[in-house]
Coordinates of C-alpha atoms and ligand atoms in Angstrom, one line a residue:
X1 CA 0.0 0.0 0.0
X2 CA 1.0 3.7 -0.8
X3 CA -0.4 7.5 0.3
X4 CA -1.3 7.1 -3.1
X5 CA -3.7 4.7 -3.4
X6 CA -5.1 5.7 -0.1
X7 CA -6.2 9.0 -2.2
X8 CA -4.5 11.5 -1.2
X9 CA -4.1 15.0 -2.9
X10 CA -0.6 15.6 -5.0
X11 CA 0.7 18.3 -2.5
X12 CA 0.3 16.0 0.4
X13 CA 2.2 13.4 -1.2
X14 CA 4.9 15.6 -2.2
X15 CA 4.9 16.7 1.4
X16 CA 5.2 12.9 2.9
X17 CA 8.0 12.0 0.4
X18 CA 10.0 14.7 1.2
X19 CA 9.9 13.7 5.0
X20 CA 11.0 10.1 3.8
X21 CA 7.9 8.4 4.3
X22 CA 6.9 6.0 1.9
X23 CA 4.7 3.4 3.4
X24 CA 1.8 4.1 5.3
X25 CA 1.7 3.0 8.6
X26 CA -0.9 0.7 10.1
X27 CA -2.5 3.4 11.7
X28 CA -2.5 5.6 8.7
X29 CA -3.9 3.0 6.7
X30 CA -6.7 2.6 9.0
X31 CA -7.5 6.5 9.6
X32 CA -6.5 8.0 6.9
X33 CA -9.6 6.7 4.5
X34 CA -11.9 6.9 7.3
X35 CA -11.1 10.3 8.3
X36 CA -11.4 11.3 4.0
X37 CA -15.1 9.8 4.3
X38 CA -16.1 12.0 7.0
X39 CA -16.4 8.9 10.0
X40 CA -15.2 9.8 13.7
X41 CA -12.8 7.8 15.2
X42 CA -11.6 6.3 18.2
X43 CA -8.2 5.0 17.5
X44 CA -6.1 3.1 20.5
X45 CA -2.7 4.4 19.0
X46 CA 0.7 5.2 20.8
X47 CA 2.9 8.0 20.2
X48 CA 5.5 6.7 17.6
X49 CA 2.9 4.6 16.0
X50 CA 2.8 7.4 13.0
X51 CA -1.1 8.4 14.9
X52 CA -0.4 12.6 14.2
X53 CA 0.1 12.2 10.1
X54 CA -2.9 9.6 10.5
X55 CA -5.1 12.6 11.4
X56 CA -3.5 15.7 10.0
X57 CA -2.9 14.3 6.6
X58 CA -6.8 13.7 5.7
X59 CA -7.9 16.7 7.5
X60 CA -5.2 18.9 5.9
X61 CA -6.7 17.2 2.7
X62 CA -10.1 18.2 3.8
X63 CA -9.9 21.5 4.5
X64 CA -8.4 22.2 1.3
X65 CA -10.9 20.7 -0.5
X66 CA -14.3 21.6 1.2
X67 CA -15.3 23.9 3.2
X68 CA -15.8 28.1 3.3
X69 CA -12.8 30.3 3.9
X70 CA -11.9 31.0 7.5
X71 CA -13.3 34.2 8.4
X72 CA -12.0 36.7 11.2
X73 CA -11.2 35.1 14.3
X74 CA -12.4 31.6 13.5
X75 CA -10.9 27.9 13.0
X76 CA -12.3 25.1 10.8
X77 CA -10.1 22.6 12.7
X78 CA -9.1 22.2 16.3
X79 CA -6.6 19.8 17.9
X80 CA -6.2 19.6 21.4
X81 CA -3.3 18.7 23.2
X82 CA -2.2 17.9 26.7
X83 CA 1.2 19.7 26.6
X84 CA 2.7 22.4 25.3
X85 CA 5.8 20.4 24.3
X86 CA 3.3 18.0 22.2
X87 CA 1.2 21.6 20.7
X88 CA 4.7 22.3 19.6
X89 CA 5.5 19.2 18.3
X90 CA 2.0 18.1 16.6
X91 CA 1.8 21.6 15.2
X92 CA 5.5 21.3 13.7
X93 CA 4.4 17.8 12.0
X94 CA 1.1 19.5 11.1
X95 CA 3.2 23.0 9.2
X96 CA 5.6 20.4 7.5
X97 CA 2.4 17.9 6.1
X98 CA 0.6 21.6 5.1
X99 CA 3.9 22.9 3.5
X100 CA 2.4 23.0 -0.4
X101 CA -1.3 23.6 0.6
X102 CA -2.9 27.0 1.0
X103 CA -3.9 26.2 4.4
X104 CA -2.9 28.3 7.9
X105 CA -1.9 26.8 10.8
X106 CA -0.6 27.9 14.4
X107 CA -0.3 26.9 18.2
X108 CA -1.4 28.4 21.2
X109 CA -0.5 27.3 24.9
X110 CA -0.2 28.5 28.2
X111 CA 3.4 29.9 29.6
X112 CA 3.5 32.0 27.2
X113 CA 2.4 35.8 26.3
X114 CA -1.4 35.5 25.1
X115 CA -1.5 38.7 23.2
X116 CA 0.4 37.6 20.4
X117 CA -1.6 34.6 19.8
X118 CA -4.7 37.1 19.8
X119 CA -3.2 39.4 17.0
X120 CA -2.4 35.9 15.2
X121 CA -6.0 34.4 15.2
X122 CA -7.3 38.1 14.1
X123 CA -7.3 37.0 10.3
X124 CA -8.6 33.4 11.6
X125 CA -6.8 30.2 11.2
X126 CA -7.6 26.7 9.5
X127 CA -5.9 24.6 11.9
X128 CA -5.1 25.7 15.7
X129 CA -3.2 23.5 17.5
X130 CA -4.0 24.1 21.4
X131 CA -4.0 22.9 25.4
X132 CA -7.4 23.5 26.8
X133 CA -6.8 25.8 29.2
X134 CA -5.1 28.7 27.1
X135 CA -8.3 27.9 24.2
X136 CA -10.9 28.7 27.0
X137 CA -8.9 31.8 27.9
X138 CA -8.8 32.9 24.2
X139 CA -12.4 32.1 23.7
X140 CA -13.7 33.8 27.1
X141 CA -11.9 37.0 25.8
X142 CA -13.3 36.6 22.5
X143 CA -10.2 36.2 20.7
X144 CA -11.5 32.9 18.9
X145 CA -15.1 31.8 17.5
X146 CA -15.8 28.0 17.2
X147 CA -18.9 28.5 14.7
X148 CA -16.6 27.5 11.6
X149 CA -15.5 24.7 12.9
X150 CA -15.3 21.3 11.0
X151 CA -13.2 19.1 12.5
X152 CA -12.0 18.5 16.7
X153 CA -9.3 16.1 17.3
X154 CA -8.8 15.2 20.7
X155 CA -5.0 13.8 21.0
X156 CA -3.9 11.8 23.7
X157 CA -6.9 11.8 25.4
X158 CA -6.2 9.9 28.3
X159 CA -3.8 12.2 28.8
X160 CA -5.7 14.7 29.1
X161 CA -7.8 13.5 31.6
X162 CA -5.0 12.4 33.8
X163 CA -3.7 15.9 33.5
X164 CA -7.5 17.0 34.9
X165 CA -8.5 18.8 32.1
X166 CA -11.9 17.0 32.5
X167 CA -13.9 20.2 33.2
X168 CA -12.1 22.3 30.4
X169 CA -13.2 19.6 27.9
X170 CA -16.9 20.0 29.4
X171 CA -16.5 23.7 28.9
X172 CA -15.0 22.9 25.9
X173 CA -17.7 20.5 24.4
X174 CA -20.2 23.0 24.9
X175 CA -18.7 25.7 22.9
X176 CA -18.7 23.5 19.5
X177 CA -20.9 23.3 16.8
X178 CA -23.3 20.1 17.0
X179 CA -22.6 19.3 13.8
X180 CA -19.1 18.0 13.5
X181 CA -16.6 15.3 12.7
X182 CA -14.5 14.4 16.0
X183 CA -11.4 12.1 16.2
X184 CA -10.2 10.9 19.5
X185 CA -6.8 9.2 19.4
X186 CA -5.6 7.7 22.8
X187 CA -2.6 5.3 24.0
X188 CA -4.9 3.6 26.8
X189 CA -8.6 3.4 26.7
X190 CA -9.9 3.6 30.3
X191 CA -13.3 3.7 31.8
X192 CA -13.3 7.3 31.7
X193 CA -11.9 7.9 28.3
X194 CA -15.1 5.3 26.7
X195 CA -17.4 7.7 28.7
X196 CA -15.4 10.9 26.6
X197 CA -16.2 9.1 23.4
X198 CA -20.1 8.0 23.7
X199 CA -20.2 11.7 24.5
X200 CA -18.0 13.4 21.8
X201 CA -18.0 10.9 19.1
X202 CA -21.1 10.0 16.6
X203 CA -21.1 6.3 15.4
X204 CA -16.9 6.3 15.5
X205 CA -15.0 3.9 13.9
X206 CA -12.7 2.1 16.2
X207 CA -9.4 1.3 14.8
X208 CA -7.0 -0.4 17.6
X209 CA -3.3 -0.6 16.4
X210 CA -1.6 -2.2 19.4
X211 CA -3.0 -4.4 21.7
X212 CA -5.1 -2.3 24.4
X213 CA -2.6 -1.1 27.6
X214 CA 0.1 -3.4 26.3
X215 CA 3.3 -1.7 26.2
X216 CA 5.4 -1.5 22.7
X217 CA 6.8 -4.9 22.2
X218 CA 10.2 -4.1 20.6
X219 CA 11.0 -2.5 24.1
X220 CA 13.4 -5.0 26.2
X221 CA 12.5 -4.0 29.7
X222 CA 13.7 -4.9 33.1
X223 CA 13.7 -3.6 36.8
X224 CA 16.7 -3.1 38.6
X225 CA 16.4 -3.0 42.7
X226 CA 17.6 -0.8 45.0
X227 CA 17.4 1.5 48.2
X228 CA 15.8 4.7 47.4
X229 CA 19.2 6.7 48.8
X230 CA 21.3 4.9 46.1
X231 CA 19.0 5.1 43.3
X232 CA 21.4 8.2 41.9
X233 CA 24.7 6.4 42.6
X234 CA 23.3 3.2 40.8
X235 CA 21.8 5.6 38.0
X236 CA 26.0 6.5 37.5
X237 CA 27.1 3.3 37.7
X238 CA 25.2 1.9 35.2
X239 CA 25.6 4.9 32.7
X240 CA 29.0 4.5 33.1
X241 CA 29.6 0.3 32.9
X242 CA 27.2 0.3 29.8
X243 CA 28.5 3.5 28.1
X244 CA 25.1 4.8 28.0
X245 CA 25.4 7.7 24.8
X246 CA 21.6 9.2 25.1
X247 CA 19.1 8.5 28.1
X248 CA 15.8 10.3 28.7
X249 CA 15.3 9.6 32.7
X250 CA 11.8 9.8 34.5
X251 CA 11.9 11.1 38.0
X252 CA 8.7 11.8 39.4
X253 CA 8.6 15.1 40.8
X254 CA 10.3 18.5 39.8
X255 CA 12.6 18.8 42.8
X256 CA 13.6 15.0 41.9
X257 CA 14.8 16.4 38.6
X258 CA 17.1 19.0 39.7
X259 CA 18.4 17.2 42.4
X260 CA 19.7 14.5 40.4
X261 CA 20.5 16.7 37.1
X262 CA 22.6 18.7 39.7
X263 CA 24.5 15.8 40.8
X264 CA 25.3 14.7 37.6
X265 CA 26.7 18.0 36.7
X266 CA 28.6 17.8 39.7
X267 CA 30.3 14.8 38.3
X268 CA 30.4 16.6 35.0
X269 CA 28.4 14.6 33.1
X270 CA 26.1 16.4 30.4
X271 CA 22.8 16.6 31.7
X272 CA 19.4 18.8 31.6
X273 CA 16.0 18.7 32.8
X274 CA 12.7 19.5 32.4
X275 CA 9.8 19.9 34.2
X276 CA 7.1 22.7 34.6
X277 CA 9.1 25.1 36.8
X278 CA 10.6 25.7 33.9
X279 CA 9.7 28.7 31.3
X280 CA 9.1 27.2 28.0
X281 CA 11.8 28.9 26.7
X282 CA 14.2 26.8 28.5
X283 CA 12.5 23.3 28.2
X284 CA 12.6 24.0 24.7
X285 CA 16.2 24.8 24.5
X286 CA 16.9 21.9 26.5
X287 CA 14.7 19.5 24.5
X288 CA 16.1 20.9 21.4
X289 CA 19.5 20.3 22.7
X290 CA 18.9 16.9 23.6
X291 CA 17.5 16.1 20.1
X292 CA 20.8 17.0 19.2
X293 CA 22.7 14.8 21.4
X294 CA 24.1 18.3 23.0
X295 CA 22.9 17.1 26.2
X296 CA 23.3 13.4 26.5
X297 CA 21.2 13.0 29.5
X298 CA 17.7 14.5 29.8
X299 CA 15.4 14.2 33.8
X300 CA 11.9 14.9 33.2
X301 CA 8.8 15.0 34.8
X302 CA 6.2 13.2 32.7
X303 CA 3.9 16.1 32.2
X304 CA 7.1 17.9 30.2
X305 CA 8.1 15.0 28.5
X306 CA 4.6 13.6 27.6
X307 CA 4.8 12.9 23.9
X308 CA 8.2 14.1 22.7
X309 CA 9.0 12.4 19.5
X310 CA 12.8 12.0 19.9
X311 CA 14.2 9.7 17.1
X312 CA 15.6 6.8 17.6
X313 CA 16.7 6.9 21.5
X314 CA 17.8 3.8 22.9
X315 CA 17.2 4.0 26.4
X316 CA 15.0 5.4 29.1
X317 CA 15.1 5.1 32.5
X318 CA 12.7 5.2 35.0
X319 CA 14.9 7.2 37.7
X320 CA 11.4 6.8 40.0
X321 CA 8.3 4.8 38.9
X322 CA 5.3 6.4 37.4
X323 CA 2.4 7.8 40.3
X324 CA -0.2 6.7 37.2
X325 CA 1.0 3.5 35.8
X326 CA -0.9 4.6 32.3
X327 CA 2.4 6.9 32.0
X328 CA 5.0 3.6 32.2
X329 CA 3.2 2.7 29.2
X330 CA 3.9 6.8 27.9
X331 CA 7.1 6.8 28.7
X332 CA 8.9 3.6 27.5
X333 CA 7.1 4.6 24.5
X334 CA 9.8 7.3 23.7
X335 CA 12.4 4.3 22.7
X336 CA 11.6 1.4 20.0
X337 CA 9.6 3.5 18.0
X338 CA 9.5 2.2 13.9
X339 CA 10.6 -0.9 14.4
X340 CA 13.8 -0.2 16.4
X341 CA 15.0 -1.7 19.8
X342 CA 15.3 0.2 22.8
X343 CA 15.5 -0.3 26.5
X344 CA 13.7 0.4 29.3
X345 CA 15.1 0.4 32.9
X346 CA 13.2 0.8 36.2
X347 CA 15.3 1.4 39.1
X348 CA 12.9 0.5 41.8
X349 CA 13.0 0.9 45.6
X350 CA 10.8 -1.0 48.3
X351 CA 8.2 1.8 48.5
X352 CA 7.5 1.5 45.2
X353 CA 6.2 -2.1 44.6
X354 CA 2.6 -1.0 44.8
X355 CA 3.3 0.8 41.6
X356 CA 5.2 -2.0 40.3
X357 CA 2.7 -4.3 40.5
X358 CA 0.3 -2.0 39.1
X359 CA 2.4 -1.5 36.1
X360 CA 2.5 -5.2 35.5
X361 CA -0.8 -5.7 35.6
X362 CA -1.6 -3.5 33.0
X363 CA 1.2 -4.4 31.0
X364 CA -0.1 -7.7 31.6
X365 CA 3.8 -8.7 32.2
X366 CA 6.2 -9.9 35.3
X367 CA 9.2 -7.3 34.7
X368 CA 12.3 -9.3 34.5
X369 CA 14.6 -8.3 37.9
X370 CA 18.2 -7.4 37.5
X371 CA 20.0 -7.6 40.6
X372 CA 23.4 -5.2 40.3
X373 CA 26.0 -6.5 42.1
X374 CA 27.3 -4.4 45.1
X375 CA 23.5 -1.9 45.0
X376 CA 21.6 -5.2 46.4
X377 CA 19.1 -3.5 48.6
X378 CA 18.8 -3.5 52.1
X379 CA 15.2 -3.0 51.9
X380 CA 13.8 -5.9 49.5
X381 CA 11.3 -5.3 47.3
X382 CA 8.8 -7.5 47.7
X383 CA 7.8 -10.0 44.5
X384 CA 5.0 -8.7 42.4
X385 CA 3.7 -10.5 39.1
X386 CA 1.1 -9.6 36.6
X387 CA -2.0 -11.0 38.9
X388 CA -1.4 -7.7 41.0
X389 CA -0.1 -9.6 43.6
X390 CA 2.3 -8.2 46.0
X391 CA 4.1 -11.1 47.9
X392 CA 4.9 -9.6 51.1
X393 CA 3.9 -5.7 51.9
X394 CA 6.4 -3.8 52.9
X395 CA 7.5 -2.9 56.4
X396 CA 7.6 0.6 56.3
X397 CA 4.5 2.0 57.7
X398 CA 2.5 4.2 54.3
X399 CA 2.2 7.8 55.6
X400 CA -1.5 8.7 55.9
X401 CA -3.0 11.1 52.9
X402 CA -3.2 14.9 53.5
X403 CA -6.6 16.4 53.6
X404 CA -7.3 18.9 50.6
X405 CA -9.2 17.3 48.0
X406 CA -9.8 14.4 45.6
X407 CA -6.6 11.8 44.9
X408 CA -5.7 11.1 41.7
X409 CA -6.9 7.9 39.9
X410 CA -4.7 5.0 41.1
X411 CA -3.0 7.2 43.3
X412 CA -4.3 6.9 47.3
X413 CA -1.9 3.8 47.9
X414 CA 1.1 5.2 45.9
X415 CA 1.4 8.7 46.9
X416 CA 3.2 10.5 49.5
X417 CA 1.6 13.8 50.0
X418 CA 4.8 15.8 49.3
X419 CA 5.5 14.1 46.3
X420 CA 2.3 15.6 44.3
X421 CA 3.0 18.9 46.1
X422 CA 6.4 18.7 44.6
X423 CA 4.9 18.4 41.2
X424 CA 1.5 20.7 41.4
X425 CA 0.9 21.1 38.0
X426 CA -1.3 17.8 38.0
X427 CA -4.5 18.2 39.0
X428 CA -6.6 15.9 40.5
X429 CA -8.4 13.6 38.4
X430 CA -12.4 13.8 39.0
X431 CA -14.2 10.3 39.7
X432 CA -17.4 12.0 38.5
X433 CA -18.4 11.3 34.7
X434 CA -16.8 14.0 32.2
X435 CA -20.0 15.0 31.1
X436 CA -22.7 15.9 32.6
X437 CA -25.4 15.0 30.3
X438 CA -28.4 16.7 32.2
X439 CA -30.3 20.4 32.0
X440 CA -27.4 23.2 31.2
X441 CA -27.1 25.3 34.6
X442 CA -28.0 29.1 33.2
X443 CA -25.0 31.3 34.0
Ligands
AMP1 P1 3.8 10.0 15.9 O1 3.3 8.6 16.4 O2 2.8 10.7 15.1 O3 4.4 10.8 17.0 O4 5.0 9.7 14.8 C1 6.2 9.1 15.2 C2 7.3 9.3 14.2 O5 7.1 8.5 13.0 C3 7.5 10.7 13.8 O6 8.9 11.0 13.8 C4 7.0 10.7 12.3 O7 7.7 11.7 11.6 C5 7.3 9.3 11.9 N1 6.4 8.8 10.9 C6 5.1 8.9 10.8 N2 4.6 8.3 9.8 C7 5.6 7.7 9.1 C8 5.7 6.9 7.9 N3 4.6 6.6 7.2 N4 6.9 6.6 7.5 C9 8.0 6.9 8.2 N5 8.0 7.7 9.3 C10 6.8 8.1 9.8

């Protein structure tokens, strides 16, 4: 099969053969036709599975062929994001697909200046990339009009939702024309996300690329044990005995990230990090850097890293475990993209075999164990296997949850309170249905 005989326009081919790609892949070949006839989609697909040019390339095609032109402060297609970092990136992928079509795009997201991106959607644009917070501010000071609209993709949905942006897709929802084609693309399909979809999505096609929660299988993963107080010192000696060249690490809060990218820089190893803290500016500069294997060793948070597309990287490490285990599944998907290997190494610590375990039983997997000699732990970490089974608990007593609000999904057994307040840009996930599918309150 070709972009060709999936009917696609001259200029987009020209476009996608320039970038070098010359098969479709499966998640193209499944989207790209249905999204040309019109259907909405729900389509399980990871990042690296090719899922952005499986939406953007047919809706690029259809906005250049139907539709009015876009008037003064109006879209005909929306794509919403959960991070800036993946605005940037979809809306980079998007520019490139749209480079021989007479069609406008541009990103908005907070962090930044918003009175630029009012002067910009003045004239109106075809495609706006966007998080949902900074297009609710945009709309509620009039700067954008949703009555043109054509098409809403919802990317990385879950996402999203873990991120607590349940409300602002309510608001959201209720700002768009009724009539509408919606794709929802998502890497896990919870409970919650299904609810999203009966709500969003009219008679959807469902197109399921890799198995549902199962984690990319060209990724050789393992856990390696070890007291939480060493977990830096066995971070270095591993880098160092297998000659590690370019590791993205996932620590779990934002203090985590600078304490252990300032003690690699102590030892004068090349190393950045990211997390929200950090002004755009900077988290671009250091992503960008990293891309360019200027920085050989990248910490992030997951909600900074959420779905970079970094070629080709052989390795990430799981400095801590994931508070959502959803995002273990996120993150290990940044290596063995397209068919190549990559590695993905867990160093994990007693308290964290509830997370473990939760992990492999959604990954529907017993992670291999690695003991390295000489970082044996003091503190064992209990067995776990894909049943959800935890051997033996633990001795160390859980601290009890602060007061203050709702947990995050998954999250009452994992957390210690100072680790989410260490990392307050994500919200609590609501239990309560996304939608609220009664009366309208009148404002
Ligand atoms: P995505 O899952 O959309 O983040 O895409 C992952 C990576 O695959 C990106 O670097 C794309 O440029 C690349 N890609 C997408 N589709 C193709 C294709 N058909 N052939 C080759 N590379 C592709």
């Amino acid at each position: 099969m070709t972009f060709a005989t999936l009917g696609l326009i001259e200029p987009l081919l020209r476009a996608l053969e320039a970038l070098g790609y010359q098969t479709p892949t499966p998640v193209q070949a499944q989207a790209i036709p249905a999204v040309l006839a019109g259907r909405d989609l729900m389509a399980a697909a990871q990042t690296g599975t090719g899922k952005t040019a499986g939406f953007a390339v047919p809706l690029l095609q259809l906005l250049t062929m139907e539709g009015p032109k876009v008037t003064a402060n109006s879209l005909r297609a929306l794509i919403l994001c959960p991070t800036r970092e993946l605005a940037e990136q979809v809306h980079a992928s998007v520019a490139q697909y749209a480079e021989h079509l007479p069609l406008t795009t541009y990103a908005v997201y907070g962090g930044v200046s918003i009175n630029p991106q009012m002067m910009k959607l003045r004239k109106g644009v075809d495609i706006l990339v966007a998080t949902p917070g900074r297009l609710i501010d945009l709309f509620r000071q009039n700067a954008l009009k949703l009555n043109q609209l054509q098409t809403l993709v919802l990317d990385e949905a879950d996402r999203m939702l873990d991120l607590g942006f349940s409300e602002e897709l309510a608001n959201i929802y209720r700002m768009l024309p009724k009539k509408r084609q919606t794709l929802l693309f998502s890497a896990t399909f919870s409970d919650d996300i299904r609810l999203l979809a009966g709500q969003m999505l009219n008679d959807p096609l469902s197109i399921e690329v890799s198995p549902r929660n199962v984690a990319a299988n060209t990724v050789k993963q393992w856990v390696v044990p070890v007291d939480k107080k060493r977990k830096a010192e066995l971070f270095v000696h591993l880098m160092r005995k297998g000659k590690w060249k370019q590791v993205l690490v996932f620590a779990k809060t934002r203090n985590g990230v600078d304490a252990l990218v300032d003690k690699l820089q102590g030892l004068g190893i090349n190393a950045d990090g990211i997390h929200g803290d950090k002004p755009q500016a900077t988290r671009q500069r250091a992503l960008d850097r990293f891309k360019a294997s200027d920085v050989q060793i990248l910490v992030a948070t997951d909600v900074a890293a959420r779905g970079l597309d970094i070629e080709d990287l052989p390795m990430v490490v799981n400095f801590d475990l994931p508070i959502v285990a959803e995002d273990y599944i996120h993150r290990i998907g940044r290596t063995g993209r397209a068919g190549n290997t990559g590695e993905a190494i867990s160093l994990v610590c007693a308290d964290e075999v509830n997370m473990l375990s939760a992990i492999e039983m959604l990954t529907r997997q017993t992670l291999t164990r690695k003991m390295e000699q000489d970082f044996e732990p003091e503190h064992r970490v209990p067995d776990t296997d894909a049943s959800g089974q935890v051997v033996k608990k633990p001795k160390k007593p859980k601290k009890p949850k602060t007061s203050g609000g709702g947990g995050k999904r998954n999250l009452g057994k994992w957390v210690e309170s100072g680790e989410v307040a260490a990392e307050p840009s994500i919200k609590p996930v609501r239990k309560v249905p996304v939608f609220n599918t009664g009366p309208r309150k009148k404002k």
